[in-house]
Each structure stands twice: as C-alpha cells, then as structure tokens.
Short mmCIF file of N, CA and C in Angstrom, two decimals:
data_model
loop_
_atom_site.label_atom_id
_atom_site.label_comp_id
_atom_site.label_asym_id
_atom_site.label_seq_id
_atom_site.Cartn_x
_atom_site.Cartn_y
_atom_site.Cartn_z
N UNK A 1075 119.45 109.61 85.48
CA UNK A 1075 118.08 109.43 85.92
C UNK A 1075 117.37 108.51 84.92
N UNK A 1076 116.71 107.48 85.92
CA UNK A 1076 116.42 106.34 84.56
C UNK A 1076 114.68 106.03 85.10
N UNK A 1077 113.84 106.66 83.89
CA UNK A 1077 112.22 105.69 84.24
C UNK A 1077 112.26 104.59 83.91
N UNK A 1078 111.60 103.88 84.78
CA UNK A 1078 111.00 102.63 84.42
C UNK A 1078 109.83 103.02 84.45
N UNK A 1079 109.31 101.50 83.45
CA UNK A 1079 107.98 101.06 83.72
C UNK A 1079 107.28 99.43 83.68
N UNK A 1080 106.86 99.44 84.55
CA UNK A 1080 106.24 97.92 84.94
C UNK A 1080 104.86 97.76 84.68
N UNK A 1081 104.66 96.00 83.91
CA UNK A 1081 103.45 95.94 83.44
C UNK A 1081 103.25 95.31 84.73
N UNK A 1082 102.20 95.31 85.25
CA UNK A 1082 101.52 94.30 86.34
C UNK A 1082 100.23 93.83 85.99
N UNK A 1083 100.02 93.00 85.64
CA UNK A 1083 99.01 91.87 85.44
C UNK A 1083 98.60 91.01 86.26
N UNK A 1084 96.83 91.39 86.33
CA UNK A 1084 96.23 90.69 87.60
C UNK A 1084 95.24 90.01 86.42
N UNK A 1085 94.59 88.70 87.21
CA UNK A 1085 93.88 88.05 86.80
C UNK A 1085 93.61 86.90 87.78
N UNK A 1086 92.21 86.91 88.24
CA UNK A 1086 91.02 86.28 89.34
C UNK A 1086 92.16 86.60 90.47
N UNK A 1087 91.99 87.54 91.13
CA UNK A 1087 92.62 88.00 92.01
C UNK A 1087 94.38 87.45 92.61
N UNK A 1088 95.16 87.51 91.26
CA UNK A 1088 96.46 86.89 91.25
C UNK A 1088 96.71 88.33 90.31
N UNK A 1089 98.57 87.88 90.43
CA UNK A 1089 99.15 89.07 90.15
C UNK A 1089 100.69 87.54 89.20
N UNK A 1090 100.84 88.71 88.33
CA UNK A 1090 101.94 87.70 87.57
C UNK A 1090 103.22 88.20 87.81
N UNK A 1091 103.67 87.18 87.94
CA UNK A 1091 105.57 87.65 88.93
C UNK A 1091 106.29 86.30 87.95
N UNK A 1092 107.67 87.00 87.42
CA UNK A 1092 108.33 86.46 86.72
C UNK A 1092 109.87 86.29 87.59
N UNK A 1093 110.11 85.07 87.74
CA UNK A 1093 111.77 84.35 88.00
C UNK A 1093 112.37 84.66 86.93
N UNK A 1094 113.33 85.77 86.66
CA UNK A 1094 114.24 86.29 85.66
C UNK A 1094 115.97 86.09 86.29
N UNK A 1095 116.89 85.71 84.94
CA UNK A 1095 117.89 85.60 85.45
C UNK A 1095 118.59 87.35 85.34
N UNK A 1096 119.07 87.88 85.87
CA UNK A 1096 119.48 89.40 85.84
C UNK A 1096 121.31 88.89 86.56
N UNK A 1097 121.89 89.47 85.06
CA UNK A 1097 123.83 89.53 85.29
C UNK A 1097 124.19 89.52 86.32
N UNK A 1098 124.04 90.87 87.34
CA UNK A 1098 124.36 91.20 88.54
C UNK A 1098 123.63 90.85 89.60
N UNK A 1099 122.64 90.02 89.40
CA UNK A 1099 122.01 89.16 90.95
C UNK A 1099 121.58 88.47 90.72
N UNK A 1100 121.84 87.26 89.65
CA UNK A 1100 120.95 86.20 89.85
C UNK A 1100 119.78 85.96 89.55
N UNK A 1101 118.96 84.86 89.60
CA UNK A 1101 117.86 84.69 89.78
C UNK A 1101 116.77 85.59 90.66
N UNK A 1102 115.89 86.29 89.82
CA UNK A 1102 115.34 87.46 91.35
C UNK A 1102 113.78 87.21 90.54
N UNK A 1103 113.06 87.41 91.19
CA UNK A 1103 111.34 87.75 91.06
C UNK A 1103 111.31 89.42 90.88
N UNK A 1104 110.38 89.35 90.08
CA UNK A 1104 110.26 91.07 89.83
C UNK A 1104 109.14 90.98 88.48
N UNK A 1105 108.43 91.86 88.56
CA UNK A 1105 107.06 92.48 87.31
C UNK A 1105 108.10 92.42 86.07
N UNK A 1106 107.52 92.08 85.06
CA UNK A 1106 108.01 92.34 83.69
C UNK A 1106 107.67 94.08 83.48
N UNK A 1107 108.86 94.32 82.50
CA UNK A 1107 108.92 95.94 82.59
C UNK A 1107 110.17 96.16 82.39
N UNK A 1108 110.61 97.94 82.01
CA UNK A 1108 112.02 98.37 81.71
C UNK A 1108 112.40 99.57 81.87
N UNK A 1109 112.76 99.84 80.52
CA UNK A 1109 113.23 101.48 80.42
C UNK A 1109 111.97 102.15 79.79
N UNK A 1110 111.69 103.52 80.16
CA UNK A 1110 111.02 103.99 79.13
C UNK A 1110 111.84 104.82 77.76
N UNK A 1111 111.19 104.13 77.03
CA UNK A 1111 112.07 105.06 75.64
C UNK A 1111 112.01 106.15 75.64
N UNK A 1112 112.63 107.44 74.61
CA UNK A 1112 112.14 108.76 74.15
C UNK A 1112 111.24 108.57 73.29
N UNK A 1113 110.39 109.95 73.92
CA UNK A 1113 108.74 110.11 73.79
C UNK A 1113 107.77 108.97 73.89
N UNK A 1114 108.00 108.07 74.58
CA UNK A 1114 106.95 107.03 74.98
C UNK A 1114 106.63 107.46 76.49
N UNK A 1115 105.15 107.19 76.66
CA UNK A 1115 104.62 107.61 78.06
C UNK A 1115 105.07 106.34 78.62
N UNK A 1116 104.90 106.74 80.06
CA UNK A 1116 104.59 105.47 81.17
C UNK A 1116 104.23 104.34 80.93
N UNK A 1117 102.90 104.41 80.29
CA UNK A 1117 101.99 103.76 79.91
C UNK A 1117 102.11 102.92 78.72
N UNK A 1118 102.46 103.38 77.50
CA UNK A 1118 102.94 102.58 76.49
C UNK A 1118 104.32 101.85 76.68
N UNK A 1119 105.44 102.79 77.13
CA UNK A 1119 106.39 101.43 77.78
C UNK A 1119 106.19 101.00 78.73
N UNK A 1120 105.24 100.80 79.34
CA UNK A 1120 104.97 99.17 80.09
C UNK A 1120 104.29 97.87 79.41
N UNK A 1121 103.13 98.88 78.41
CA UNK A 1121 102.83 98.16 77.73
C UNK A 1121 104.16 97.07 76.52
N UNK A 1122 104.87 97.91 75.93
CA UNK A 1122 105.34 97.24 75.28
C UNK A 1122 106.61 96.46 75.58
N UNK A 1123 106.71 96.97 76.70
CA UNK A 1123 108.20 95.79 77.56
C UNK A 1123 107.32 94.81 77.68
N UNK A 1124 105.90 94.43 78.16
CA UNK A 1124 105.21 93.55 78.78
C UNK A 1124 105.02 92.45 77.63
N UNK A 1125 104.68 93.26 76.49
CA UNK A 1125 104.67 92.17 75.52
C UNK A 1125 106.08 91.52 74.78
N UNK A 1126 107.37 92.82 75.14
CA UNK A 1126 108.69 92.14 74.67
C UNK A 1126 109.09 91.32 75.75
N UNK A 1127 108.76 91.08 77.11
CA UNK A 1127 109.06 89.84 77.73
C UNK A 1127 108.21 88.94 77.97
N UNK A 1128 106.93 88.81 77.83
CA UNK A 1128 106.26 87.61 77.97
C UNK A 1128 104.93 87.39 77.02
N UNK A 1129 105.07 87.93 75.70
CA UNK A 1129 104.24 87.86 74.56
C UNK A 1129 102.96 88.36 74.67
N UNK A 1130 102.70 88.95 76.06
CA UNK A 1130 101.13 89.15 76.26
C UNK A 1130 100.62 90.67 75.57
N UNK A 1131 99.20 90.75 75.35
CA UNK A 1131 98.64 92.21 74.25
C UNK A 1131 97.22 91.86 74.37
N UNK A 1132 96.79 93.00 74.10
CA UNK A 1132 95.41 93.16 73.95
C UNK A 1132 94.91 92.56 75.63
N UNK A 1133 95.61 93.67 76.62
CA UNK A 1133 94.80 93.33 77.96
C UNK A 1133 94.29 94.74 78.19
N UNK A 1134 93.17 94.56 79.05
CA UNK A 1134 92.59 95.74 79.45
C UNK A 1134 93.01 96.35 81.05
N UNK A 1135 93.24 97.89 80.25
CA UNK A 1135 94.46 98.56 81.35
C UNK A 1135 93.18 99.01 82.22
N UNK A 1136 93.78 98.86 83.57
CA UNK A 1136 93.12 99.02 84.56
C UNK A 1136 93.38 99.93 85.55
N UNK A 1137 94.87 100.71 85.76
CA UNK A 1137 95.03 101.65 86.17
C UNK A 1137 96.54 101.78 86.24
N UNK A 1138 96.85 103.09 86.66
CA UNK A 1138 98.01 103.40 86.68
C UNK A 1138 98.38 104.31 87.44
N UNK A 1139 100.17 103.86 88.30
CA UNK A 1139 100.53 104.53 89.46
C UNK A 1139 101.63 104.80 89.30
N UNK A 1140 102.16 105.85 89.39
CA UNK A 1140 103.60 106.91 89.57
C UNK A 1140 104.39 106.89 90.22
N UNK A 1141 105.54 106.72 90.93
CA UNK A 1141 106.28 106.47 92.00
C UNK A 1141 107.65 106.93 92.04
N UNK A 1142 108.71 107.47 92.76
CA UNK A 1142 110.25 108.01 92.64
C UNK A 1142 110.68 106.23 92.58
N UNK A 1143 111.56 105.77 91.63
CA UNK A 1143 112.52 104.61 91.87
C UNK A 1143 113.78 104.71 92.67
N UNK A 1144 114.54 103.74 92.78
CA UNK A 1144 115.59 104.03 93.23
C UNK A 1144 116.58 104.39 92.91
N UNK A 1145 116.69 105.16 91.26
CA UNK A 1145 117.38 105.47 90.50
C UNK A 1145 117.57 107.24 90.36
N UNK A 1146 117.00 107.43 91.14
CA UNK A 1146 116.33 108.98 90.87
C UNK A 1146 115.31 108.97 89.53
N UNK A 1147 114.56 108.11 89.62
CA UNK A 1147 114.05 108.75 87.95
C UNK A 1147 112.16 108.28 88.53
N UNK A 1148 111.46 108.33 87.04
CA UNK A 1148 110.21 108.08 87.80
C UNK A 1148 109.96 106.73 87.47
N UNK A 1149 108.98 105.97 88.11
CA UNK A 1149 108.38 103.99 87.90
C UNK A 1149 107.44 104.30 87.49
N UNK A 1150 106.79 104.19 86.51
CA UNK A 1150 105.42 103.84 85.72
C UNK A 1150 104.60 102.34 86.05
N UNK A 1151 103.74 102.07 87.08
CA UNK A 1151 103.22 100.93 87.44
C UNK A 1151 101.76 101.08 86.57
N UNK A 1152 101.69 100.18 85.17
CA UNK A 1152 100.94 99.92 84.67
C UNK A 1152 100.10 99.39 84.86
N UNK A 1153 98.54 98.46 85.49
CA UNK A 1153 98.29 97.40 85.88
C UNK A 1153 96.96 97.54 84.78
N UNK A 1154 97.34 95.87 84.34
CA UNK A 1154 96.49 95.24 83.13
C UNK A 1154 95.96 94.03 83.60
N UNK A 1155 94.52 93.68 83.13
CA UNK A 1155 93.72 92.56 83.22
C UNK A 1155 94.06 91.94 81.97
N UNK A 1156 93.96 90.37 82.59
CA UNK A 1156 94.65 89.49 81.91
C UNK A 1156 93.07 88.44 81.87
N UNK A 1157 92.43 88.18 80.82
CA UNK A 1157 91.47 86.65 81.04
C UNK A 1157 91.59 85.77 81.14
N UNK A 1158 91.42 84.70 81.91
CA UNK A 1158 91.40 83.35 81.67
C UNK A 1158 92.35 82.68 80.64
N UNK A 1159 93.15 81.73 80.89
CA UNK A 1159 93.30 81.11 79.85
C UNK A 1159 94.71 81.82 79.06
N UNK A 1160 94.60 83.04 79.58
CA UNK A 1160 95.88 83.77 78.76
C UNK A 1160 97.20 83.63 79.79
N UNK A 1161 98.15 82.93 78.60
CA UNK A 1161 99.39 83.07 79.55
C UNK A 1161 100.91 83.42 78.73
N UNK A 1162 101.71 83.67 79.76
CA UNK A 1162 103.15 84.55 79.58
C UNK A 1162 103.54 83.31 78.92
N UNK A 1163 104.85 84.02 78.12
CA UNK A 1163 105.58 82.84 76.82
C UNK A 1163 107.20 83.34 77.51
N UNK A 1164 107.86 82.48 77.49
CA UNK A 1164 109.42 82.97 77.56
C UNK A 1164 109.99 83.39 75.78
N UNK A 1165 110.01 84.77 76.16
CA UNK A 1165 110.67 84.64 74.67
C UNK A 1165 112.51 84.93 74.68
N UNK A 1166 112.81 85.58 75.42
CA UNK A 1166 114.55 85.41 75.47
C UNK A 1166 115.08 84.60 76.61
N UNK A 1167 115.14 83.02 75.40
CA UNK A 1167 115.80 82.18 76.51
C UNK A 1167 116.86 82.62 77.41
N UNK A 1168 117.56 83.72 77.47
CA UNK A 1168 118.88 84.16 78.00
C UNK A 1168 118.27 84.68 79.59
N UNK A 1169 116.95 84.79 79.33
CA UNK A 1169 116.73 85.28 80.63
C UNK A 1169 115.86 84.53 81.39
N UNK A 1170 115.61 83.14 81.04
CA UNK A 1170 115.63 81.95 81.87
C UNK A 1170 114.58 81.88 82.38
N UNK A 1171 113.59 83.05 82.23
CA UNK A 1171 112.15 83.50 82.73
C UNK A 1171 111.25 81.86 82.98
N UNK A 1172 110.33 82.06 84.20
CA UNK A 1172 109.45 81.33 85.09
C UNK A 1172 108.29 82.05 85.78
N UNK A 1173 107.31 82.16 84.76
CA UNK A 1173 106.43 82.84 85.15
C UNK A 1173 105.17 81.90 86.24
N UNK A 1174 104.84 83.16 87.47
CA UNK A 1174 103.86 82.58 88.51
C UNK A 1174 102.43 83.68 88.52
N UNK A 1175 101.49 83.15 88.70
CA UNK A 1175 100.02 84.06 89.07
C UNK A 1175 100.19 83.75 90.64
N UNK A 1176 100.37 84.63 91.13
CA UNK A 1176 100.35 84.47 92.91
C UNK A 1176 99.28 85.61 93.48
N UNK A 1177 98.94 85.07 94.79
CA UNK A 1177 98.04 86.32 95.45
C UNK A 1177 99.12 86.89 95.88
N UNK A 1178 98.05 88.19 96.16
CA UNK A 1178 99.37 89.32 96.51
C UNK A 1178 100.25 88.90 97.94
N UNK A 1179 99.86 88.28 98.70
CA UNK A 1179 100.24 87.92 100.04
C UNK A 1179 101.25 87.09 99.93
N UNK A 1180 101.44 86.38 99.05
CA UNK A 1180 102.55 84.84 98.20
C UNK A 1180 103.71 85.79 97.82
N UNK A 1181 103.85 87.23 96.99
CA UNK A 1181 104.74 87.69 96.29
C UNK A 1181 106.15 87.91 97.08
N UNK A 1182 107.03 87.48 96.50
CA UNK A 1182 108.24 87.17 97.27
C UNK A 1182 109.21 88.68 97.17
N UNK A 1183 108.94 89.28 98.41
CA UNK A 1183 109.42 90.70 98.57
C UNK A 1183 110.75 91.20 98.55
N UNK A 1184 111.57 90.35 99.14
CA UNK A 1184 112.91 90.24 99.25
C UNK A 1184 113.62 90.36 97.80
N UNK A 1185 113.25 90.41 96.82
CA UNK A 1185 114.02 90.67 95.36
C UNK A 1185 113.58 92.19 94.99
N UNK A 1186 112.31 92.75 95.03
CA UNK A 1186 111.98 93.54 94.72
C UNK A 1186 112.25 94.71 95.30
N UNK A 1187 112.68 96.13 94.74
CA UNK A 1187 113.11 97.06 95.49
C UNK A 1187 111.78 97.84 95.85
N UNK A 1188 112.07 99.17 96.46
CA UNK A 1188 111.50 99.71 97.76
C UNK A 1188 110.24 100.12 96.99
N UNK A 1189 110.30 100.84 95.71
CA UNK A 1189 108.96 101.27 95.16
C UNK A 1189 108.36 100.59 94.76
N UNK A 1190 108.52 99.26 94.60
CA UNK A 1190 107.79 98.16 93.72
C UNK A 1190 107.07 97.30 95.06
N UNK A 1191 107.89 97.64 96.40
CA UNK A 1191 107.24 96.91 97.41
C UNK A 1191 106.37 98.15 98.17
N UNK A 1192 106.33 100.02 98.08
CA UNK A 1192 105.34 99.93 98.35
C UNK A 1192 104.40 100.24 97.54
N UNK A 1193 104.39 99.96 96.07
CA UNK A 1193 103.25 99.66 95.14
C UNK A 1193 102.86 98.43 95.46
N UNK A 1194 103.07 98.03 95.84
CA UNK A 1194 102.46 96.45 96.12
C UNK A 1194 101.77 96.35 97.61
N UNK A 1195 102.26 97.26 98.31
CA UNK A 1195 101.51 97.36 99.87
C UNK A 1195 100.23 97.91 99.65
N UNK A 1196 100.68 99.11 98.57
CA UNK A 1196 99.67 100.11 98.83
C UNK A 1196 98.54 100.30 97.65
N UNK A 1197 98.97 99.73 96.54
CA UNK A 1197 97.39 99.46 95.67
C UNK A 1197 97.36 98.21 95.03
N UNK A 1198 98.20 97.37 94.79
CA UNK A 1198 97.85 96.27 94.44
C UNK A 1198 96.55 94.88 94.85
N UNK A 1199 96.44 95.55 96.36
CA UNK A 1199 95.04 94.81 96.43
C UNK A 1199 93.41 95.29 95.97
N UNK A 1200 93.80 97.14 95.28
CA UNK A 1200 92.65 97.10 94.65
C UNK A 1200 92.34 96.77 93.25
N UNK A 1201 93.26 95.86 92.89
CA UNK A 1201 92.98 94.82 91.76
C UNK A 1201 92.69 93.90 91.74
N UNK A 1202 92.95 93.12 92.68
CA UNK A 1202 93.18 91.62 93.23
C UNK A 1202 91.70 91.12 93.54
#
C-alpha cells in the first residue's frame, strides 16, 4: 500500500502539468508529487516532492483533498497558489521534465490515472 502525494499548483486560473519521462511509460503528463515518507503528512510530502521536482517554495496552500489511489493506499492532493512570474525549474535532467500552466479544460487526461482525473473533475475548478 503506497500514499502518494501531489502538489497542484494553480495560478490566474491555470493549473501546472509537467511532461515527465517515467521508465515504464514514457513520456506522460501528470502533477509533480510522490511517495509520502514515514511520519510526513499528506501535506508536507507534497509540499516537498513539489519543490524536489520543480524548485518551487514559499506558495500559499490553498486546500487539500484525500482520495483511495490505485495502489490501495491514500493520494494527498495538495493545491498551492503560485504568483505571477514564478516558475518550475527542471532539476533532474533524467526526467526530461516540460512544464505547462493550462486551464483545467486543456489538461491532457489520458496519462493520468482515475483519482487524479476525478480530482480534477471534481475540485479543481474551485481554484481555477
């Protein structure tokens, strides 16, 4: 049983979606985010996967949603405001990362699995 947790970052009604290369499929779109460690909440590992894949910190958390993954374990959907002007850095070239600000309607569904698409049906436009 494995948690994740995903940072999701909105900013002027866009949402940030990263082109990551992943071993076993390729090139896929998907939220920056991971494992949660021992004794880290939801909340802090999203936070800090978010800043170990795309350098970002000091955003203001805006809410947070719970979900079964497809792993049996639980998804921690973090969602952080991002200002102006602030943007994602590739820091492990190995993972080939291409970061996009898209409206939620643009986000390319077909990579993302079932809880991440219906966190994205079902509250992501009250950030946006």
């Amino acid at each position: 049983m494995k948690n994740l947790a995903m940072g999701v970052v909105v900013r002027e009604g866009k949402v940030l979606i990263q082109k990551r290369f992943r071993p076993e499929k390729g090139m896929v779109f998907e939220f920056p985010g991971g494992s949660v460690d021992a004794g880290e909440s939801g909340e802090q590992a999203a936070i800090r996967e978010l800043w170990e894949e795309t350098g970002l910190k000091n955003l203001k958390l805006l809410g947070s949603h719970k979900a079964k993954n497809d792993f049996g374990g639980e998804i921690h959907y973090v969602v952080l405001g991002a200002s102006t002007g602030i943007e994602p850095q590739m820091i492990d070239p190995e993972r080939q990362q291409t970061f996009y600000w898209l409206e939620p309607s643009e986000v390319p569904l077909q990579d993302f699995y079932r809880a991440d698409i219906a966190f994205i049906e079902s509250h992501l436009s009250q950030y946006t």
